Amino acid sequence: MAFTDKARIYVASGKGGDGHVSFRREKFVPAGGPDGGDGGNGGSVIFVVDKGLNTLEDFRHAGKFHAGNGEEGGGRRKTGKSGEDLILKVPEGTIIRDAATGKIIVDMSGDTLSYTLLKGGHGGKGNQHYATSTMQAPKYAQPGQPSREIELLLELKCIADVGLVGFPNVGKSTLLSMVSNAEPKIANYHFTTLQPILGVVDLQDAPGFVMADIPGLIEGAADGVGLGDEFLAHIERTRLLVHVVDASGSEGRDPLEDIEIINRELAKYSADLTKKKQIIAANKCDLIQIPEDDPKNPIRRIREKYEPMGIRVFPISAATRQGVRELMYFISGELAKLPRDTNQFAAEYNPETELSVENDDSFTVGYDADNKEYFIEGPAVERMLGYTNLGSEKGFVFFQKFMEERGIIRQLKEKGLKEGDTVRVYGHVFEYYES
């Protein structure tokens, strides 16, 4: 199965069900009152961390995910059934972005195990709610709130305490397989690891930790060469870096130059990576033929340069396990000194406010020829009625001012409104008079 770092998907919440228009029909009540029920709420879009997942493969070929719509209300005050929530399971460490802006919506790591990204639309009110002393048989019910959708970019940044970095084919996969429960594919050719692989390192009498084999980096990685920029993204989560280098130079490269190249790529990608605690694992030391006291001995050269900087150098052989035990216990001790908090990325975009239906200030005016009345509808008008008491003089003055300022009176006149005509605003009916 291919490893998938990123996926682009559409998600949509469910539409709220429409309110219902109906009237009681009882044997001895020929003209019963309104009993239209409310619509059901639409389903929400919810992301949940599944710690059993480690890729975004499930989203690779999927285009659009839609929560269930709410059902329309029914007669006898029956509320419609709410739509099913859409539950999307993602690996821990998944960052969810708004695809249009690239801004982070949520980082599914740390304490964030569940996140409601889009709430479903509210169900509309049935006509039972619109009966008044002057209108006892309202033929209007509120429509349900619309569905909302957004295109998302999912990006996985793996969670690990320790990241193994270094050129391809320097022995990172072999080291991980020797010390953990991971089973990476190992072969003697470049680009052997095409995905970050996590393994749990268990130690006797010392705390264990999670170690990640980050795919082999090469010069230019920070600029995207060899998918290096995507691989580097995984290192951001780690607390400590173990720089594995082929100290024997078995492929004709200078180990000191290898270390410098990788460190330059880390710095170019993010200055924060250079601040992480780093340990050098000088691998393949069993292949070195130069005596330790010789100035040309590669282990000696690495130590002389990096240990004065506070970077410990461990000669190891992942193949024969030489020095590996000492390295693992040293890592455990260093991790104990470092904060355990996961590097969590801050939210930059909130779909609930950015895509809020409450921001819709639209309205519609028209003429109902059957009932010979003008009507006004739309989110802006519904919202205004929600906070205005038309039964008070102050509220009615506010209503008239709202109609003037929004240009609603002007549009009604363009439709042919004249003095004495009837205007319906949802459950309210007025006669129009020039002031």
Coordinates of C-alpha atoms in Angstrom, one line a residue:
M1 CA 0.0 0.0 0.0
A2 CA 1.4 3.4 -1.0
F3 CA 2.1 6.0 1.7
T4 CA 0.1 9.2 1.2
D5 CA 1.4 12.3 2.9
K6 CA -1.3 14.6 1.4
A7 CA -4.8 14.5 0.1
R8 CA -7.2 17.0 -1.3
I9 CA -10.9 16.5 -0.6
Y10 CA -14.3 18.3 -0.5
V11 CA -16.5 18.0 2.6
A12 CA -20.1 19.2 3.0
S13 CA -22.3 19.5 6.0
G14 CA -26.0 18.4 5.8
K15 CA -28.8 20.8 4.9
G16 CA -31.3 21.5 7.6
G17 CA -34.8 20.1 6.8
D18 CA -37.5 22.5 5.9
G19 CA -40.3 23.4 8.4
H20 CA -43.7 22.0 7.5
V21 CA -47.0 23.7 6.7
S22 CA -50.1 21.8 7.9
F23 CA -53.2 22.2 10.0
R24 CA -55.0 20.0 12.4
R25 CA -57.6 17.8 10.8
E26 CA -59.8 16.4 13.5
K27 CA -63.3 15.0 13.2
F28 CA -65.0 17.7 15.2
V29 CA -62.6 20.6 14.5
P30 CA -63.3 21.7 10.9
A31 CA -60.7 24.5 10.9
G32 CA -57.9 23.4 13.2
G33 CA -54.8 25.5 14.0
P34 CA -51.3 25.1 12.5
D35 CA -49.4 22.0 13.5
G36 CA -46.5 21.9 11.0
G37 CA -43.4 20.4 12.7
D38 CA -39.8 21.6 12.5
G39 CA -37.3 20.2 10.1
G40 CA -34.4 18.0 11.4
N41 CA -30.9 19.4 11.7
G42 CA -28.4 18.5 9.0
G43 CA -25.4 16.3 9.9
S44 CA -22.1 17.8 10.9
V45 CA -18.6 17.0 9.5
I46 CA -16.4 15.6 12.3
F47 CA -12.7 14.6 12.1
V48 CA -11.6 12.0 14.6
V49 CA -8.0 10.7 15.3
D50 CA -7.6 6.9 14.8
K51 CA -4.3 5.8 16.2
G52 CA -4.5 2.7 14.2
L53 CA -4.0 4.6 11.0
N54 CA -0.6 5.9 9.7
T55 CA -1.4 7.1 6.2
L56 CA -4.0 9.2 4.3
E57 CA -4.5 6.4 1.8
D58 CA -8.3 6.3 2.5
F59 CA -8.6 9.8 1.0
R60 CA -6.3 9.3 -2.0
H61 CA -9.0 8.6 -4.6
A62 CA -12.1 10.0 -2.8
G63 CA -13.5 13.3 -4.1
K64 CA -16.3 14.5 -2.0
F65 CA -17.8 13.5 1.4
H66 CA -21.3 14.7 2.4
A67 CA -23.0 14.5 5.8
G68 CA -26.7 13.6 5.8
N69 CA -29.5 16.2 5.2
G70 CA -32.2 16.7 7.8
E71 CA -35.7 15.6 6.9
E72 CA -38.6 18.0 6.5
G73 CA -41.0 18.4 9.4
G74 CA -44.3 16.6 9.4
G75 CA -47.9 17.2 10.4
R76 CA -49.1 16.9 14.0
R77 CA -46.0 18.9 15.2
K78 CA -43.7 16.0 14.1
T79 CA -40.0 17.0 13.9
G80 CA -38.0 15.7 11.0
K81 CA -35.2 13.2 11.5
S82 CA -31.7 14.8 11.8
G83 CA -29.1 13.9 9.2
E84 CA -26.3 11.5 9.9
D85 CA -23.0 13.1 11.0
L86 CA -20.0 12.5 8.7
I87 CA -17.2 11.0 10.8
L88 CA -13.8 11.1 9.0
K89 CA -11.0 9.1 10.7
V90 CA -7.4 10.4 10.2
P91 CA -4.0 9.4 11.6
E92 CA -2.7 11.3 14.6
G93 CA -0.6 14.2 13.3
T94 CA -2.9 15.2 10.4
I95 CA -3.0 18.9 9.7
I96 CA -6.2 20.1 8.1
R97 CA -6.0 23.2 5.9
D98 CA -8.3 25.3 3.9
A99 CA -7.2 24.4 0.3
A100 CA -8.0 27.9 -1.1
T101 CA -5.8 29.9 1.4
G102 CA -3.5 27.2 2.7
K103 CA -4.4 28.3 6.3
I104 CA -4.4 25.8 9.1
I105 CA -7.9 24.9 10.4
V106 CA -6.8 22.3 13.0
D107 CA -3.9 20.1 13.9
M108 CA -5.2 16.7 14.9
S109 CA -2.5 15.9 17.5
G110 CA -2.0 16.3 21.2
D111 CA -5.3 16.7 23.0
T112 CA -7.2 17.3 19.8
L113 CA -8.7 13.9 19.2
S114 CA -12.0 15.1 17.7
Y115 CA -12.9 18.2 15.9
T116 CA -16.3 19.4 14.4
L117 CA -15.2 21.2 11.3
L118 CA -18.7 22.1 9.9
K119 CA -21.9 22.0 11.8
G120 CA -25.0 20.9 10.0
G121 CA -27.7 23.4 9.0
H122 CA -30.4 24.0 11.6
G123 CA -33.8 22.7 10.7
G124 CA -36.5 25.2 9.8
K125 CA -39.4 26.0 12.0
G126 CA -42.9 24.7 11.2
N127 CA -45.9 26.9 10.7
Q128 CA -47.0 26.1 14.3
H129 CA -44.5 28.8 15.4
Y130 CA -46.0 31.6 13.3
A131 CA -49.5 31.8 14.5
T132 CA -50.5 35.2 15.9
S133 CA -53.7 36.9 17.1
T134 CA -54.0 38.5 13.6
M135 CA -52.8 35.5 11.6
Q136 CA -54.2 32.2 13.1
A137 CA -53.6 30.1 9.9
P138 CA -50.1 30.9 8.7
K139 CA -49.2 29.3 5.4
Y140 CA -45.5 29.8 5.9
A141 CA -42.8 27.6 7.4
Q142 CA -39.1 28.4 7.7
P143 CA -36.7 26.7 5.3
G144 CA -33.8 24.7 6.7
Q145 CA -30.4 26.3 6.7
P146 CA -28.3 25.4 3.7
S147 CA -25.5 22.9 3.5
R148 CA -21.9 24.3 3.6
E149 CA -18.9 22.9 1.9
I150 CA -15.2 23.5 1.8
E151 CA -12.2 22.1 -0.1
L152 CA -9.6 20.8 2.3
L153 CA -5.9 19.9 2.1
L154 CA -5.0 17.1 4.5
E155 CA -1.3 16.8 5.4
L156 CA 0.3 14.2 7.6
K157 CA 3.2 15.1 9.8
C158 CA 4.2 12.0 11.7
I159 CA 4.4 11.9 15.5
A160 CA 7.7 10.6 16.9
D161 CA 10.1 11.4 19.7
V162 CA 13.2 10.8 17.6
G163 CA 13.9 11.3 13.9
L164 CA 16.6 9.5 12.0
V165 CA 18.0 11.7 9.3
G166 CA 20.8 11.3 6.8
F167 CA 21.6 10.4 3.2
P168 CA 20.0 7.4 1.6
N169 CA 21.6 4.0 2.2
V170 CA 23.5 5.1 5.4
G171 CA 21.8 2.4 7.6
K172 CA 18.8 4.3 9.1
S173 CA 16.4 1.5 8.2
T174 CA 18.7 -1.2 9.5
L175 CA 19.2 0.7 12.8
L176 CA 15.4 1.1 13.3
S177 CA 14.8 -2.6 12.6
M178 CA 17.4 -3.6 15.1
V179 CA 16.1 -1.6 18.0
S180 CA 12.3 -1.5 17.5
N181 CA 9.3 -3.4 16.3
A182 CA 9.4 -1.7 12.9
E183 CA 9.9 -3.8 9.8
P184 CA 11.2 -1.4 7.1
K185 CA 12.1 -2.7 3.7
I186 CA 15.9 -2.7 3.5
A187 CA 18.0 -3.0 0.3
N188 CA 21.4 -1.9 -0.8
Y189 CA 20.3 0.9 -3.2
H190 CA 19.4 4.5 -3.0
F191 CA 15.9 5.8 -2.1
T192 CA 15.3 2.6 -0.1
T193 CA 12.7 4.2 2.2
L194 CA 9.9 5.9 0.4
Q195 CA 7.8 6.7 3.6
P196 CA 8.5 7.6 7.2
I197 CA 8.4 4.4 9.3
L198 CA 7.8 4.5 13.0
G199 CA 9.0 2.0 15.6
V200 CA 8.7 1.7 19.3
V201 CA 12.1 1.3 21.2
D202 CA 11.6 -0.6 24.5
L203 CA 14.5 -0.5 27.0
Q204 CA 15.0 -2.2 30.3
D205 CA 15.2 0.1 33.3
A206 CA 14.7 3.2 31.1
P207 CA 11.8 5.0 29.4
G208 CA 11.1 3.8 25.8
F209 CA 10.4 6.1 22.9
V210 CA 9.1 6.3 19.3
M211 CA 11.7 6.6 16.6
A212 CA 10.9 7.5 13.0
D213 CA 13.1 6.6 10.0
I214 CA 12.7 9.8 7.8
P215 CA 13.3 9.0 4.1
G216 CA 16.8 9.6 2.8
L217 CA 17.5 13.3 2.2
I218 CA 19.8 14.6 -0.5
E219 CA 21.2 18.0 -1.4
G220 CA 18.4 20.3 -2.5
A221 CA 15.8 18.6 -0.4
A222 CA 14.5 21.8 1.2
D223 CA 13.8 23.0 -2.4
G224 CA 11.8 19.9 -3.2
V225 CA 14.5 17.8 -4.8
G226 CA 13.6 14.1 -4.5
L227 CA 10.4 15.0 -2.5
G228 CA 12.8 16.2 0.2
D229 CA 10.6 19.1 1.3
E230 CA 7.7 16.6 2.0
F231 CA 10.0 14.3 4.0
L232 CA 11.5 17.3 6.0
A233 CA 7.9 18.2 7.1
H234 CA 7.9 15.0 9.2
I235 CA 10.9 16.1 11.2
E236 CA 9.1 19.1 12.6
R237 CA 7.2 16.9 15.1
T238 CA 10.3 15.2 16.6
R239 CA 11.9 16.2 19.8
L240 CA 15.4 15.0 19.0
L241 CA 17.4 14.2 15.8
V242 CA 19.8 11.4 15.3
H243 CA 22.0 12.1 12.3
V244 CA 23.1 8.8 10.8
V245 CA 26.2 9.0 8.6
D246 CA 28.2 6.4 6.7
A247 CA 31.4 7.0 8.6
S248 CA 33.3 4.5 6.5
G249 CA 32.7 6.4 3.3
S250 CA 31.8 3.1 1.6
E251 CA 30.1 5.0 -1.3
G252 CA 32.9 7.3 -1.9
R253 CA 31.5 10.3 0.0
D254 CA 33.2 12.2 2.9
P255 CA 31.1 11.7 6.1
L256 CA 31.9 15.2 7.3
E257 CA 30.6 16.7 4.0
D258 CA 27.5 14.5 4.3
I259 CA 26.7 15.9 7.7
E260 CA 27.2 19.5 6.6
I261 CA 25.0 19.0 3.5
I262 CA 22.1 17.6 5.5
N263 CA 22.4 20.3 8.2
R264 CA 22.2 23.0 5.5
E265 CA 19.0 21.4 4.2
L266 CA 17.5 21.3 7.7
A267 CA 18.4 25.0 8.2
K268 CA 17.1 26.0 4.8
Y269 CA 13.7 24.3 5.4
S270 CA 13.2 25.7 8.9
A271 CA 15.4 27.5 11.4
D272 CA 13.5 25.6 14.1
L273 CA 15.0 22.3 12.9
T274 CA 18.5 23.6 13.7
K275 CA 17.5 24.2 17.3
K276 CA 16.6 20.6 17.9
K277 CA 18.9 18.4 20.0
Q278 CA 21.1 16.4 17.7
I279 CA 23.2 13.3 18.1
I280 CA 25.5 11.8 15.4
A281 CA 25.4 8.1 14.9
A282 CA 28.6 7.3 13.0
N283 CA 27.5 4.1 11.3
K284 CA 29.4 1.3 9.6
C285 CA 32.4 1.8 12.0
D286 CA 33.2 -1.9 11.6
L287 CA 34.3 -1.2 8.0
I288 CA 36.8 1.5 9.0
Q289 CA 40.4 0.2 8.5
I290 CA 42.2 3.4 9.7
P291 CA 43.4 3.3 13.3
E292 CA 41.6 5.4 15.9
D293 CA 44.7 7.5 16.7
D294 CA 45.3 8.4 13.1
P295 CA 44.3 12.0 12.3
K296 CA 42.6 10.7 9.1
N297 CA 40.3 8.4 11.1
P298 CA 36.7 9.5 10.2
I299 CA 35.3 9.0 13.7
R300 CA 38.1 11.1 15.2
R301 CA 37.5 13.8 12.5
I302 CA 33.8 13.9 13.2
R303 CA 34.3 14.1 17.0
E304 CA 36.9 16.9 16.7
K305 CA 34.5 19.0 14.8
Y306 CA 31.1 18.3 16.5
E307 CA 31.7 17.4 20.1
P308 CA 33.0 20.9 21.0
M309 CA 29.6 22.1 19.8
G310 CA 27.9 19.8 22.3
I311 CA 26.9 17.2 19.8
R312 CA 27.7 13.7 21.0
V313 CA 29.1 11.3 18.4
F314 CA 28.5 7.5 18.8
P315 CA 30.5 5.1 16.6
I316 CA 28.0 2.3 15.8
S317 CA 27.4 -0.6 13.4
A318 CA 23.7 -1.1 12.9
A319 CA 24.5 -4.4 11.1
T320 CA 26.5 -5.9 14.0
R321 CA 24.8 -3.9 16.8
Q322 CA 28.2 -2.5 18.0
G323 CA 27.5 0.6 20.0
V324 CA 23.8 0.5 19.4
R325 CA 22.8 -0.2 23.0
E326 CA 24.8 2.7 24.4
L327 CA 23.2 5.0 21.8
M328 CA 19.7 4.0 22.6
Y329 CA 20.1 4.5 26.4
F330 CA 21.8 7.9 25.8
I331 CA 18.8 8.9 23.6
S332 CA 16.4 7.9 26.4
G333 CA 18.3 10.0 28.9
E334 CA 18.4 13.1 26.6
L335 CA 14.6 12.8 25.9
A336 CA 14.0 12.8 29.7
K337 CA 15.5 16.3 29.8
L338 CA 13.4 17.6 26.9
P339 CA 9.7 18.9 27.1
R340 CA 7.2 16.2 26.2
D341 CA 4.7 18.6 24.6
T342 CA 3.9 17.8 21.0
N343 CA 4.8 20.6 18.5
Q344 CA 1.2 21.6 17.6
F345 CA 0.4 24.0 14.9
A346 CA -1.9 26.9 15.7
A347 CA -5.2 27.4 13.9
E348 CA -5.4 30.2 11.3
Y349 CA -8.8 29.7 9.8
N350 CA -12.2 28.9 11.3
P351 CA -14.8 27.5 8.9
E352 CA -17.7 28.2 11.3
T353 CA -17.1 32.0 11.1
E354 CA -15.6 32.2 7.5
L355 CA -18.4 30.1 6.0
S356 CA -21.2 31.1 8.4
V357 CA -24.6 31.2 6.8
E358 CA -25.3 34.1 9.3
N359 CA -23.1 36.2 7.0
D360 CA -25.6 35.9 4.2
D361 CA -27.3 39.3 3.9
S362 CA -29.4 38.5 0.9
F363 CA -33.1 38.9 0.5
T364 CA -35.8 38.5 -2.1
V365 CA -38.9 40.6 -2.9
G366 CA -41.7 39.4 -5.2
Y367 CA -45.4 39.3 -5.9
D368 CA -47.7 36.4 -5.2
A369 CA -50.4 36.7 -7.8
D370 CA -52.6 34.0 -6.3
N371 CA -52.9 35.7 -2.9
K372 CA -52.5 39.2 -4.4
E373 CA -49.8 40.2 -2.0
Y374 CA -46.1 41.2 -2.1
F375 CA -43.6 39.1 -0.1
I376 CA -40.1 39.6 1.4
E377 CA -37.9 36.6 2.1
G378 CA -34.2 35.8 2.7
P379 CA -31.6 35.2 5.5
A380 CA -31.2 39.0 6.2
V381 CA -34.9 39.3 6.9
E382 CA -35.2 36.1 8.9
R383 CA -32.3 37.2 11.1
M384 CA -33.8 40.6 11.6
L385 CA -37.1 39.1 12.7
G386 CA -35.3 36.9 15.2
Y387 CA -34.1 39.9 17.3
T388 CA -37.0 42.4 16.6
N389 CA -40.2 42.6 18.6
L390 CA -42.7 43.8 16.1
G391 CA -45.4 44.0 18.8
S392 CA -43.6 47.1 20.4
E393 CA -43.6 50.6 18.9
K394 CA -39.8 50.7 19.1
G395 CA -39.4 47.4 17.4
F396 CA -41.8 48.4 14.6
V397 CA -39.9 51.6 14.0
F398 CA -36.7 49.6 13.8
F399 CA -38.4 47.3 11.2
Q400 CA -39.4 50.2 9.0
K401 CA -35.9 51.7 9.2
F402 CA -34.4 48.3 8.3
M403 CA -36.7 48.1 5.2
E404 CA -35.7 51.6 4.1
E405 CA -32.0 51.2 4.6
R406 CA -31.7 47.9 2.9
G407 CA -33.5 49.2 -0.2
I408 CA -36.4 46.8 0.3
I409 CA -39.1 49.4 0.0
R410 CA -37.5 50.7 -3.2
Q411 CA -37.4 47.2 -4.7
L412 CA -41.1 46.6 -3.7
K413 CA -42.1 49.8 -5.5
E414 CA -40.2 48.7 -8.6
K415 CA -42.3 45.5 -8.5
G416 CA -45.4 47.7 -8.4
L417 CA -46.2 48.2 -4.7
K418 CA -48.8 50.9 -4.1
E419 CA -50.5 52.4 -1.1
G420 CA -53.0 49.9 0.5
D421 CA -51.3 46.8 -0.9
T422 CA -50.6 43.8 1.3
V423 CA -47.0 42.9 2.2
R424 CA -46.1 39.5 3.8
V425 CA -42.9 39.1 5.7
Y426 CA -42.9 35.4 6.6
G427 CA -45.6 35.0 9.4
H428 CA -46.4 38.8 9.5
V429 CA -48.8 40.6 7.1
F430 CA -48.9 44.4 6.7
E431 CA -50.8 47.0 4.6
Y432 CA -48.5 49.5 3.0
Y433 CA -49.1 53.3 3.5
E434 CA -46.9 56.2 2.3
S435 CA -45.5 58.1 5.3

